[in-house]
mmCIF file of C-alpha atoms and ligand atoms in Angstrom:
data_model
loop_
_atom_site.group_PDB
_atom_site.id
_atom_site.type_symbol
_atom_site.label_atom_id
_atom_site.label_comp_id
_atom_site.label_asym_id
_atom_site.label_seq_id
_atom_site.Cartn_x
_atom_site.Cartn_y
_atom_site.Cartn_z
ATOM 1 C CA UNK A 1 143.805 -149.632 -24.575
ATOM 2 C CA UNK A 2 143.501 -147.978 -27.852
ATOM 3 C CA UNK A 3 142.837 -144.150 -27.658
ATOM 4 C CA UNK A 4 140.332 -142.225 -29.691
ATOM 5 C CA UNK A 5 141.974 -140.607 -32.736
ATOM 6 C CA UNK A 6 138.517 -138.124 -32.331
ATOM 7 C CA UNK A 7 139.451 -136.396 -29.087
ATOM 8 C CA UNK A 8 141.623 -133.562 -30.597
ATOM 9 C CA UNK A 9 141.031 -130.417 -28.625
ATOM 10 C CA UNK A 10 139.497 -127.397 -30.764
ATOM 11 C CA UNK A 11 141.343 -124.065 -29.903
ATOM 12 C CA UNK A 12 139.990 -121.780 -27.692
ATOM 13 C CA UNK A 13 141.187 -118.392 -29.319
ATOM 14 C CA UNK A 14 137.440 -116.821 -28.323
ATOM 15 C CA UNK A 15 137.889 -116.582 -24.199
ATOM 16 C CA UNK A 16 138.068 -113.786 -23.358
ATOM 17 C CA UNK A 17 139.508 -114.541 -19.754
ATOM 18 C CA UNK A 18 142.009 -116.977 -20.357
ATOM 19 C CA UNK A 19 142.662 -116.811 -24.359
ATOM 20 C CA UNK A 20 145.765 -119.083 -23.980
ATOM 21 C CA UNK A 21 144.923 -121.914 -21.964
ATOM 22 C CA UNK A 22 142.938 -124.929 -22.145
ATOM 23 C CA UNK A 23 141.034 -126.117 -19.134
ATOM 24 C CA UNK A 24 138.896 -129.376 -19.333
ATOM 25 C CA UNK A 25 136.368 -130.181 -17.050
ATOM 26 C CA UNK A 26 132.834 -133.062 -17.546
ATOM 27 C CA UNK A 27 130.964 -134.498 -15.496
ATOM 28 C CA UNK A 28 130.272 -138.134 -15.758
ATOM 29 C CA UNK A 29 126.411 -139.380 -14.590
ATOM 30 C CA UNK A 30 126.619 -141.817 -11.533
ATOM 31 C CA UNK A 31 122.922 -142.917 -12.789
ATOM 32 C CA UNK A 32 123.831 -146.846 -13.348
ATOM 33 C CA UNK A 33 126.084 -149.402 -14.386
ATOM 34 C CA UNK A 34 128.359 -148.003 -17.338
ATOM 35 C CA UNK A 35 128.298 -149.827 -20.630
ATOM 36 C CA UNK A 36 129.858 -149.456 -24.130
ATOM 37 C CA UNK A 37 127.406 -146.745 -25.529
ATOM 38 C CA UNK A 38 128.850 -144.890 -22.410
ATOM 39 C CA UNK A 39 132.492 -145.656 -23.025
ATOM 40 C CA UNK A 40 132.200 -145.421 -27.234
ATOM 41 C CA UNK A 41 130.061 -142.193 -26.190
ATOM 42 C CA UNK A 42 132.395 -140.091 -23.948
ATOM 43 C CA UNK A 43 134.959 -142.333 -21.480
ATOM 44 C CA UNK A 44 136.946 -143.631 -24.121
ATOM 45 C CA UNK A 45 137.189 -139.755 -25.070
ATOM 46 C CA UNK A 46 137.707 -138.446 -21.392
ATOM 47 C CA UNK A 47 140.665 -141.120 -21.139
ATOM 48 C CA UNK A 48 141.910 -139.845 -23.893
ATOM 49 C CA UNK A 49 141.902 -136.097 -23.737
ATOM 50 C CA UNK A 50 143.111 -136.318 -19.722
ATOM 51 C CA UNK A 51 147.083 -136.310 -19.784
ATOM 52 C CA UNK A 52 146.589 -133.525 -22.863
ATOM 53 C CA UNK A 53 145.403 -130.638 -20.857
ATOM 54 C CA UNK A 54 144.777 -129.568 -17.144
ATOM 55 C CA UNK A 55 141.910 -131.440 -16.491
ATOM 56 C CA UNK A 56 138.905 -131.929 -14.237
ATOM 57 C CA UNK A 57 136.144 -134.836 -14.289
ATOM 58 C CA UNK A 58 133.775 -135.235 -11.551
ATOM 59 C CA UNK A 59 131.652 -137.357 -10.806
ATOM 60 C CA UNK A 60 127.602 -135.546 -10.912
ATOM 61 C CA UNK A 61 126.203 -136.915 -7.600
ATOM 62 C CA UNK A 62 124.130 -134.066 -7.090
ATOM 63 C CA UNK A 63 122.830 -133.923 -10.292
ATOM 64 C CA UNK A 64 121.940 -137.975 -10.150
ATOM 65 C CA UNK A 65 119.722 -136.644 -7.589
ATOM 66 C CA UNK A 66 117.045 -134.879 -9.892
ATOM 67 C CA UNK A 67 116.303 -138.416 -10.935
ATOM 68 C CA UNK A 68 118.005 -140.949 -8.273
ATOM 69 C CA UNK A 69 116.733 -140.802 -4.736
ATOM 70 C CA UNK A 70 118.225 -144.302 -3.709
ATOM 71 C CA UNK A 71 120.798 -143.283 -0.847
ATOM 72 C CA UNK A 72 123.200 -146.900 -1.653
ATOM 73 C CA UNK A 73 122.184 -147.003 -5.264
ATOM 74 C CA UNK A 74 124.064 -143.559 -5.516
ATOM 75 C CA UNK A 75 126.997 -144.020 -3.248
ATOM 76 C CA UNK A 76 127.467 -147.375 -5.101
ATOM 77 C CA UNK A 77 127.113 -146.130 -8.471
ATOM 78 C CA UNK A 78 129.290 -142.679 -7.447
ATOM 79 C CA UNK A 79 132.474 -145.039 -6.477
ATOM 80 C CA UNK A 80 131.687 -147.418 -9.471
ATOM 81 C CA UNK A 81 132.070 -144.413 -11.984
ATOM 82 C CA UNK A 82 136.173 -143.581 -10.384
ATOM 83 C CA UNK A 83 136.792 -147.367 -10.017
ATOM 84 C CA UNK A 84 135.590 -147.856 -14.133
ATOM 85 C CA UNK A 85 137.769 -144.700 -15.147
ATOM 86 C CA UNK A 86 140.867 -145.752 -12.927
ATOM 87 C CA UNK A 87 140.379 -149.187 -14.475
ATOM 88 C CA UNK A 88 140.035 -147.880 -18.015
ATOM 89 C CA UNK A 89 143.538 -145.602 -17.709
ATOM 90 C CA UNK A 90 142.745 -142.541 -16.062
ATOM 91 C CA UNK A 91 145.789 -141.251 -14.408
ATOM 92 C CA UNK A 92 145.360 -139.465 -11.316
ATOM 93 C CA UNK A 93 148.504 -137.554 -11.483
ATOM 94 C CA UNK A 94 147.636 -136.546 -14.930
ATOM 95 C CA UNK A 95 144.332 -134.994 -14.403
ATOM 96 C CA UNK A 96 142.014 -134.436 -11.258
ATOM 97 C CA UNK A 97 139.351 -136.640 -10.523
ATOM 98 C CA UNK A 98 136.450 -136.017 -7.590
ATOM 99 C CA UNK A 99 132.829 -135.813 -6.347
ATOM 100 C CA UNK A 100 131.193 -133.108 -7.390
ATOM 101 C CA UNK A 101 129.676 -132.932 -3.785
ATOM 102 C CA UNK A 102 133.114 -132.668 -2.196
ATOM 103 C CA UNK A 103 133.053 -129.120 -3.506
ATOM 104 C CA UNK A 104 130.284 -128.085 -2.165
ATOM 105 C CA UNK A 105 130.693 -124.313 -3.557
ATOM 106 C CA UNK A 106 129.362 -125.168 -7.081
ATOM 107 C CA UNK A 107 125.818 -125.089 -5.127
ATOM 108 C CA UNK A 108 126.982 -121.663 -4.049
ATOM 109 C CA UNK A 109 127.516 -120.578 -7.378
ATOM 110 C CA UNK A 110 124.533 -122.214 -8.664
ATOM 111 C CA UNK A 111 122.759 -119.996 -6.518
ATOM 112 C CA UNK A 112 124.327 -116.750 -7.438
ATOM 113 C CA UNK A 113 123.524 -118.048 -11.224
ATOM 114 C CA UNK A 114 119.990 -118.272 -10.750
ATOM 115 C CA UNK A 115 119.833 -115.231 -9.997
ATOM 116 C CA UNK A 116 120.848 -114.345 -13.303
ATOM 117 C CA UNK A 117 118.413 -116.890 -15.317
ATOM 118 C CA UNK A 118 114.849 -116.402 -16.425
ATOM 119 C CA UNK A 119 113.277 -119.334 -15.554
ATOM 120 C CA UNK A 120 112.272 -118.988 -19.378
ATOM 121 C CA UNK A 121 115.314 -120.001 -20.490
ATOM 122 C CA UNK A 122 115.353 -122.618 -17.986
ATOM 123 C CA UNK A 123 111.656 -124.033 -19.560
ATOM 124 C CA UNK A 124 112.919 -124.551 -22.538
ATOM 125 C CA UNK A 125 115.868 -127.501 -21.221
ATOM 126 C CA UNK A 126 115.140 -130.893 -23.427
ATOM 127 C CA UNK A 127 115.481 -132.786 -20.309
ATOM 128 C CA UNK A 128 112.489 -130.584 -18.793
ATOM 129 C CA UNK A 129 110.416 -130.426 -21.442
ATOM 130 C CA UNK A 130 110.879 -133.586 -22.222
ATOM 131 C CA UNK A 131 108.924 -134.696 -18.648
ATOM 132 C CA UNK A 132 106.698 -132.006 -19.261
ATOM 133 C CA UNK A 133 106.107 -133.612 -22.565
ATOM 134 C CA UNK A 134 105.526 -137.067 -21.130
ATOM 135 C CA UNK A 135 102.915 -135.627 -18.601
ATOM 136 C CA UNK A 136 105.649 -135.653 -15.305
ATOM 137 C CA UNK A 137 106.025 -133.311 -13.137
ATOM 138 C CA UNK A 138 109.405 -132.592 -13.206
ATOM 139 C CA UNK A 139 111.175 -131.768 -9.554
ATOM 140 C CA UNK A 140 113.156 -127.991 -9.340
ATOM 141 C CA UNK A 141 116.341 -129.830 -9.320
ATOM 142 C CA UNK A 142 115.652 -130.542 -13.421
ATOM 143 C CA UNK A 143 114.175 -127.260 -14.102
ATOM 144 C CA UNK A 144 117.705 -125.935 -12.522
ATOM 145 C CA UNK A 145 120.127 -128.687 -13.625
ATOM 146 C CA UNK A 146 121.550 -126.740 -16.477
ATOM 147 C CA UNK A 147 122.733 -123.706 -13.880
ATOM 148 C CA UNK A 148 124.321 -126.571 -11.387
ATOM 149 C CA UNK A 149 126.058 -127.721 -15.052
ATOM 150 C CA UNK A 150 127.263 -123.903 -15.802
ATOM 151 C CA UNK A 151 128.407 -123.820 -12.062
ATOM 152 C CA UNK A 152 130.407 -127.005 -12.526
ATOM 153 C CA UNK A 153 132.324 -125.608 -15.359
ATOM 154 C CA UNK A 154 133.137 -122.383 -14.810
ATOM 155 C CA UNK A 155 133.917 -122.465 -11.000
ATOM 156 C CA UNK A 156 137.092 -124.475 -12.664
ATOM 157 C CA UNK A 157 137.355 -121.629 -15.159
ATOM 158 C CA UNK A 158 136.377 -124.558 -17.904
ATOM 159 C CA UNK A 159 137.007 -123.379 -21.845
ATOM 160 C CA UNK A 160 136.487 -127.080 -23.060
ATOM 161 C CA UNK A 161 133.742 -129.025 -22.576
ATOM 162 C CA UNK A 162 133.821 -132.734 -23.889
ATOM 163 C CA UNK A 163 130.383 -133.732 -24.088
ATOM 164 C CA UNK A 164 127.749 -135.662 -26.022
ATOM 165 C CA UNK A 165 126.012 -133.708 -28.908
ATOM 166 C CA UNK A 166 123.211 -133.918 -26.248
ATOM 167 C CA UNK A 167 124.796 -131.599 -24.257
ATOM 168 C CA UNK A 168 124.973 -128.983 -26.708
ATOM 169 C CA UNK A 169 122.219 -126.747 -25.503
ATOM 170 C CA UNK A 170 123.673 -127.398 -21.467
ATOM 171 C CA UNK A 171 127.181 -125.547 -23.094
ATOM 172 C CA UNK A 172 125.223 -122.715 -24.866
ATOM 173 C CA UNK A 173 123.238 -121.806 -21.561
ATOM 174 C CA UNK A 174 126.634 -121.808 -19.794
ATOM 175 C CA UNK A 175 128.072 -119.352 -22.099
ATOM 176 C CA UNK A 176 124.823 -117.280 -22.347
ATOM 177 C CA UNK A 177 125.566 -117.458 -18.362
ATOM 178 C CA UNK A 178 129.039 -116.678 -18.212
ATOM 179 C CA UNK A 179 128.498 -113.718 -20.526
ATOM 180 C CA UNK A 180 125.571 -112.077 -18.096
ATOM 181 C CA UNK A 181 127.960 -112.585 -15.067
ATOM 182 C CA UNK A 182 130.711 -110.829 -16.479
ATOM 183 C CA UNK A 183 128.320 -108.102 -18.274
ATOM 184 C CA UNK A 184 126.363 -107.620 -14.680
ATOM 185 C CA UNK A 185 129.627 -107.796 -12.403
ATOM 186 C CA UNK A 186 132.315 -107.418 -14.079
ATOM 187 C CA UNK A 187 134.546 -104.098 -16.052
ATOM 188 C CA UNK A 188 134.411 -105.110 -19.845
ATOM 189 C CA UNK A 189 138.072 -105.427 -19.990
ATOM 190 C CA UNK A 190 138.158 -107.721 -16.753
ATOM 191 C CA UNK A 191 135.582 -110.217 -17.190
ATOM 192 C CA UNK A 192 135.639 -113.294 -14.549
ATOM 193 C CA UNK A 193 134.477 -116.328 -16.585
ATOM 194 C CA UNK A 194 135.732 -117.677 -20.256
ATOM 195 C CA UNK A 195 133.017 -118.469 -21.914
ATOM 196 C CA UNK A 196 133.520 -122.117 -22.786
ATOM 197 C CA UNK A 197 133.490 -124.138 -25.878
ATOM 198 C CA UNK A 198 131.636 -127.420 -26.148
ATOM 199 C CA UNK A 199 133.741 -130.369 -27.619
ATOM 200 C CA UNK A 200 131.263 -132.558 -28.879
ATOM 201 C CA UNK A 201 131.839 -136.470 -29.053
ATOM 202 C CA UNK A 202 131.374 -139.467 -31.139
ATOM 203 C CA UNK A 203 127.481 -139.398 -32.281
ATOM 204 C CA UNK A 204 126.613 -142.479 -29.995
ATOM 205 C CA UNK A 205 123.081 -142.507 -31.170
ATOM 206 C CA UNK A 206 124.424 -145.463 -33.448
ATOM 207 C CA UNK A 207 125.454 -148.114 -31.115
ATOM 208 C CA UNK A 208 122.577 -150.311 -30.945
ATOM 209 C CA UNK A 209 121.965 -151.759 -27.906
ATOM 210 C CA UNK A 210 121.182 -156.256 -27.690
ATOM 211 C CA UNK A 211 117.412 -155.195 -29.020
ATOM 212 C CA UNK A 212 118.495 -153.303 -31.803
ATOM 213 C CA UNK A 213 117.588 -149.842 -30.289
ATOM 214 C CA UNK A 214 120.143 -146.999 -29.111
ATOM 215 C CA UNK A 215 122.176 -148.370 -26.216
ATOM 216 C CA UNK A 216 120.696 -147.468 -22.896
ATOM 217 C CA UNK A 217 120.431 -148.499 -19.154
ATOM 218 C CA UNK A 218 116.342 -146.808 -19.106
ATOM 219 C CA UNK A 219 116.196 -149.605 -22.287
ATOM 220 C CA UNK A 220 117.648 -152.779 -20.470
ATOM 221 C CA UNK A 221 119.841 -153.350 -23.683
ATOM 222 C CA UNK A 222 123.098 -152.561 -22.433
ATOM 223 C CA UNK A 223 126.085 -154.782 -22.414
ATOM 224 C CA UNK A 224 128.328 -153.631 -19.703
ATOM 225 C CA UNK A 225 131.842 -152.410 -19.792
ATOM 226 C CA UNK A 226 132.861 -155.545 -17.356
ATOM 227 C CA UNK A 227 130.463 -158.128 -18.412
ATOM 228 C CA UNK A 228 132.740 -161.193 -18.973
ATOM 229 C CA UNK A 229 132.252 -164.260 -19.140
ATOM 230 C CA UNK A 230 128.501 -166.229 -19.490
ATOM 231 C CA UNK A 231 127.064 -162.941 -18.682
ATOM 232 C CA UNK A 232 128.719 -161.270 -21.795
ATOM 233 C CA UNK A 233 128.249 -164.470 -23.726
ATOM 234 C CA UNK A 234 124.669 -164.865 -23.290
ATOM 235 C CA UNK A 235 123.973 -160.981 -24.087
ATOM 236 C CA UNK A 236 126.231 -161.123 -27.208
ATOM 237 C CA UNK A 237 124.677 -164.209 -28.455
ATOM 238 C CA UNK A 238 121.108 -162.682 -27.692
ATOM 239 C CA UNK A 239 121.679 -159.831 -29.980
ATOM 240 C CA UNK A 240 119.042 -159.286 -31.960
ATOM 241 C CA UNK A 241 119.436 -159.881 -35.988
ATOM 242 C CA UNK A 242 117.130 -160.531 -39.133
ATOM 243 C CA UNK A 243 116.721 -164.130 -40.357
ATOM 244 C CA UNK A 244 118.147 -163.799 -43.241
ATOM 245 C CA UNK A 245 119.568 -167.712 -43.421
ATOM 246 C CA UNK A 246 122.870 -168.706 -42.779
ATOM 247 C CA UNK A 247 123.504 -169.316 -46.792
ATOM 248 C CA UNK A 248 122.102 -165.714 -47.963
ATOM 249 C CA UNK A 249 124.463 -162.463 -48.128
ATOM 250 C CA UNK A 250 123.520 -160.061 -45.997
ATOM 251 C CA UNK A 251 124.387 -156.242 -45.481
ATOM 252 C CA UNK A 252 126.719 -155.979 -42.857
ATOM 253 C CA UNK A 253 125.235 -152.604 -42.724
ATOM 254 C CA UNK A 254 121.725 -153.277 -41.864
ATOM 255 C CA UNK A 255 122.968 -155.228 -38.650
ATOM 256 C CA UNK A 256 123.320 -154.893 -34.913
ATOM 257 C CA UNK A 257 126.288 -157.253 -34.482
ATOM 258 C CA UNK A 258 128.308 -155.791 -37.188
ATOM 259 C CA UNK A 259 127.014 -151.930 -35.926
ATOM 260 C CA UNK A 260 129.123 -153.576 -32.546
ATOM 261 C CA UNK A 261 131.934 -154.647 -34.534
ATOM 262 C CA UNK A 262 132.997 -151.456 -36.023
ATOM 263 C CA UNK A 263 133.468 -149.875 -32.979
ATOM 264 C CA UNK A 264 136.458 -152.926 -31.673
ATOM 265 C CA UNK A 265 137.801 -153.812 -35.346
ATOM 266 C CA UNK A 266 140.165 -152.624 -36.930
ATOM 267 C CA UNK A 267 139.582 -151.216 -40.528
ATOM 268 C CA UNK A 268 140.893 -153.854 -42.458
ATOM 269 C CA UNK A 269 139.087 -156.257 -39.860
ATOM 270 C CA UNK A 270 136.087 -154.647 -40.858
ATOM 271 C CA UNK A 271 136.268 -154.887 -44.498
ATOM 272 C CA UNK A 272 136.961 -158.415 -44.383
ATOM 273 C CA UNK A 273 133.723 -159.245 -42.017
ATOM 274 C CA UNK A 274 131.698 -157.225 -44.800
ATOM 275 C CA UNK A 275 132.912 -159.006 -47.405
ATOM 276 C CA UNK A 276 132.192 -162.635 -45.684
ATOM 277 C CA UNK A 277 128.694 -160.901 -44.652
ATOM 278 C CA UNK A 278 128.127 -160.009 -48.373
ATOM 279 C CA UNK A 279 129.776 -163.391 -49.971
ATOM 280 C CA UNK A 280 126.990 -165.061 -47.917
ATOM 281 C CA UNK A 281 127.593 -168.534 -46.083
ATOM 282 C CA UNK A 282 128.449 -166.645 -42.708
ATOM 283 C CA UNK A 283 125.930 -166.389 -40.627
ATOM 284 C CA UNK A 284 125.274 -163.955 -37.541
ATOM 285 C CA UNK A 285 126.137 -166.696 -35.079
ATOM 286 C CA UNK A 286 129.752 -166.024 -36.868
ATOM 287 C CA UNK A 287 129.668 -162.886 -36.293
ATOM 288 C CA UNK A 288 128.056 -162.591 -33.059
ATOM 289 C CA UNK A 289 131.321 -165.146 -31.932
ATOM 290 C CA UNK A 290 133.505 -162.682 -33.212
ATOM 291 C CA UNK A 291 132.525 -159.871 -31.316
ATOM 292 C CA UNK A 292 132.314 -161.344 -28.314
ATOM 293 C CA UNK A 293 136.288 -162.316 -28.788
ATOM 294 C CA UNK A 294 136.770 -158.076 -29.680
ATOM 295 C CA UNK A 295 135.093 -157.399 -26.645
ATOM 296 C CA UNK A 296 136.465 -159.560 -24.248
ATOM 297 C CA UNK A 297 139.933 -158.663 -25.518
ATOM 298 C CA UNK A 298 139.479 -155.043 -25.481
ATOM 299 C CA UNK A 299 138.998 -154.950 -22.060
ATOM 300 C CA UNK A 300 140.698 -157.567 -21.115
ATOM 301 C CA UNK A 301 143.537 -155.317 -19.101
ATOM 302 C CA UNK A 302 140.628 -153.273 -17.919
ATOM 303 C CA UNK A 303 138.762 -155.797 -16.171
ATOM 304 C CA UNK A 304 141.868 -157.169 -14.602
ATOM 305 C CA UNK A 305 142.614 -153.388 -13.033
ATOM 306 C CA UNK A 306 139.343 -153.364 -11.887
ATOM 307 C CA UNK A 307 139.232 -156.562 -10.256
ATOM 308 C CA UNK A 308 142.816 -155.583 -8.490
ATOM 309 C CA UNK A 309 141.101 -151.817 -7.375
ATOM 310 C CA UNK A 310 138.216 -153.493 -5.889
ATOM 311 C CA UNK A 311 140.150 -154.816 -3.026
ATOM 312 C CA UNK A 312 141.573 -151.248 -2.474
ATOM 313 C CA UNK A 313 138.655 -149.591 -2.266
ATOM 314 C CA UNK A 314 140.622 -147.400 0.261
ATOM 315 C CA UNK A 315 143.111 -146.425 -2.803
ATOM 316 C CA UNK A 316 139.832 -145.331 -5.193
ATOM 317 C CA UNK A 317 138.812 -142.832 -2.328
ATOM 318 C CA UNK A 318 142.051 -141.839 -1.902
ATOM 319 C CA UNK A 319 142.697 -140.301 -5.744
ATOM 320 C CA UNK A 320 138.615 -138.904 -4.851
ATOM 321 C CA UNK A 321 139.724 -137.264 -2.229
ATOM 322 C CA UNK A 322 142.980 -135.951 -3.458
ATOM 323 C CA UNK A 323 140.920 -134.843 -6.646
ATOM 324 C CA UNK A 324 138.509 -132.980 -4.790
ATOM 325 C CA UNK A 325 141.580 -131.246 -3.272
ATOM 326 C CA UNK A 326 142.982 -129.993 -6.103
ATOM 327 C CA UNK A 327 139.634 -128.942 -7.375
ATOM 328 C CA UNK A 328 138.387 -126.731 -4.136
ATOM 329 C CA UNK A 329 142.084 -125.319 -4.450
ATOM 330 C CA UNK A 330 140.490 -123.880 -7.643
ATOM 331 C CA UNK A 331 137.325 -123.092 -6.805
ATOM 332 C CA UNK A 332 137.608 -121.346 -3.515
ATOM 333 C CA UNK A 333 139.838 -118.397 -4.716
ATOM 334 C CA UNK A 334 137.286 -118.257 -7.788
ATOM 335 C CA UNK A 335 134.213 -118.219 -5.155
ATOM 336 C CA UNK A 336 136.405 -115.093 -3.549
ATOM 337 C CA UNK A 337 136.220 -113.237 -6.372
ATOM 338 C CA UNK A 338 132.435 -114.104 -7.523
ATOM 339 C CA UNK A 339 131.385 -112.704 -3.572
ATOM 340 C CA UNK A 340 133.582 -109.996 -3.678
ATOM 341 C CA UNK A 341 132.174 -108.969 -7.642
ATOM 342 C CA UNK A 342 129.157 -109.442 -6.566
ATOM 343 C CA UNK A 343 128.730 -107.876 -2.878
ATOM 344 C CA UNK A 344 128.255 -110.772 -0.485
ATOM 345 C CA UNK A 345 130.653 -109.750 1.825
ATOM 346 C CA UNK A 346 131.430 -111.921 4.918
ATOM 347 C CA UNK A 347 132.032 -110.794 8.596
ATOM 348 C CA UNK A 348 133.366 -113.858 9.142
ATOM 349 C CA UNK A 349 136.890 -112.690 7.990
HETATM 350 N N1 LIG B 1 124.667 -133.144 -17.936
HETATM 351 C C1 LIG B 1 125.819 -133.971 -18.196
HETATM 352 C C2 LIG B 1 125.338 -135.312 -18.767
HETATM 353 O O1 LIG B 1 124.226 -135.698 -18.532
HETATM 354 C C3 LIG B 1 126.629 -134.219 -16.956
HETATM 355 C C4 LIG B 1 127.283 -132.976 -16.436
HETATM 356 C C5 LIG B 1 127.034 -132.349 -15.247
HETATM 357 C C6 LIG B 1 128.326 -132.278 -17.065
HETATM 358 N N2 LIG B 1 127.859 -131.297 -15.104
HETATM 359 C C7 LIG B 1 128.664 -131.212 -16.189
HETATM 360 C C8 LIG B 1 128.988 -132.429 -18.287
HETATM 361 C C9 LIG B 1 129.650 -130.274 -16.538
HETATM 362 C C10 LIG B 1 129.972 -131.506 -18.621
HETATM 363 C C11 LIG B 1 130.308 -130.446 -17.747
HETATM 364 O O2 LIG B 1 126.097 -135.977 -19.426
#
């Protein structure tokens, strides 16, 4: 499995809580079937950046549910998600991966953020205007997903986030919340939360899905990660192209297959696919052949880990659960010090 020469980590010289060390943490959508805009988008990146730094990935089941209210489809998805990343190279000893539900004191923190949100801000998310836009009504879940997202990363004390350029705005309303924690709560010189920085991934805007449009599951146009076989064949072959005729030279640039291509070939690969494409007398069946040979090599290994950890389901729920250890270990001392800054004190203890 090649790894992504893009997934450098930026410094983080501007936290003011932890100015030395770099913790990771994203979430990953259970919300469907993952395909290759996902993995181009931000897996491939995640796998990547995971044995660099400590690390935490979890797996947003209570986010899924601002837009997913099917009990199995969720549970199914949620385990599909750690089976696809153990499959794809993620290392559990590396780097900690869980449910976000098995730590149950983000929605804690969530809380205590709200608090500290004008719902203005809130308004102004892209996801909730956007349903706004298209005449919804969105549930309180999306109007309050982006404090859920700020309580996610910073209950891990999070500095880098590797997300989508999407997610840029979700980063800057973490740090705007961060900073009013630590201004409200916390001495100047003693502040709780870094404020953390957003890495931002691979534009992946520009892989096209089988209909020529931006890769999504809401589109139908995805190829999967683990299609193999007729299934990948047919959607490969289905792709859809120009009919320019077979003779004709065409520009590899204009086109959906070769868009595909440049993600699996290497540069010298490339070039020489352009050339034939622009020397005319190869036609997009050609080409459409080739890629489906890049992308059932690629993952090739993958698909045979994934077939092994599907009969050991027990084994996937087993790094979960570890995970999730690791990660309360974190954020119960941090939830500690958030009650105790901010004066819910317990009689419990
Ligand atoms: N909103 C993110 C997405 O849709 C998922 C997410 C939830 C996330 N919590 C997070 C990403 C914390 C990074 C950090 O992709």
């Amino acid at each position: 499995m090649p790894e992504s020469q893009h997934a450098t980590a930026s410094s983080t010289a501007a936290n003011p809580a932890s100015p030395t060390e770099t913790v990771v943490v994203s979430g990953i959508q259970p919300s469907g079937t993952l395909h290759l805009g996902n993995y181009f988008g931000a897996i491939r990146q995640h796998i990547a950046l995971h044995r660099r730094h400590e690390a935490y990935f979890f797996i947003v089941n209570y986010h899924a549910l601002t837009s997913l209210q099917d009990a199995d489809a969720l549970a199914r998805y949620t385990l599909d998600v750690a089976t696809t990343y153990l499959a794809l190279g993620f290392d559990p000893d590396e780097a900690h991966l869980f449910i976000q539900s098995d730590v149950p004191e983000v929605t804690e923190l969530a809380w205590i953020f709200y608090n500290l949100t004008p719902v203005s801000h809130l308004e102004k998310g892209v996801s909730y205007k956007d349903k706004v836009a298209q005449g919804l009504s969105p549930n309180a879940g999306l109007l309050n997903y982006p404090v859920l997202q700020a309580a996610d990363i910073l209950i891990y004390g999070g500095t880098l986030v590797p997300v989508g350029a999407d997610q840029k705005q979700h980063i800057e309303m973490t740090r705007d919340t961060a900073g009013r924690f630590n201004h409200t709560y916390c001495p100047d010189d003693d502040p709780l939360f870094p404020l953390p920085e957003p890495h931002i991934l691979d534009d992946v805007s520009v892989i096209p899905g089988v209909d020529g449009r931006k890769m999504s599951k809401s589109y139908g146009n995805t190829i999967g990660l683990f299609d193999e076989g007729k299934m990948l064949k047919k959607k490969v072959m289905g792709i859809v192209t120009d009919s320019t005729p077979l003779d004709a030279p065409k520009d590899p640039e204009q086109d959906n297959v070769f868009a595909l291509i440049k993600l699996f070939a290497s540069e010298e690969k490339q070039a020489e696919i352009a050339a034939a494409y622009r020397a005319g007398g190869y036609g997009y069946g050609h080409a459409k052949k080739e890629l489906l040979g890049m992308i059932d090599a690629y993952f090739a290994e993958a698909r045979e880990r994934r077939h092994k950890l599907e009969e050991r389901p027990d084994y996937v729920r087993d790094v979960l659960r570890e995970g999730a250890k690791a990660a309360r270990a974190q954020a119960e001392p941090m939830m500690d010090r958030v009650r105790a800054a901010t004066g819910l004190i317990s009689a419990r203890r």
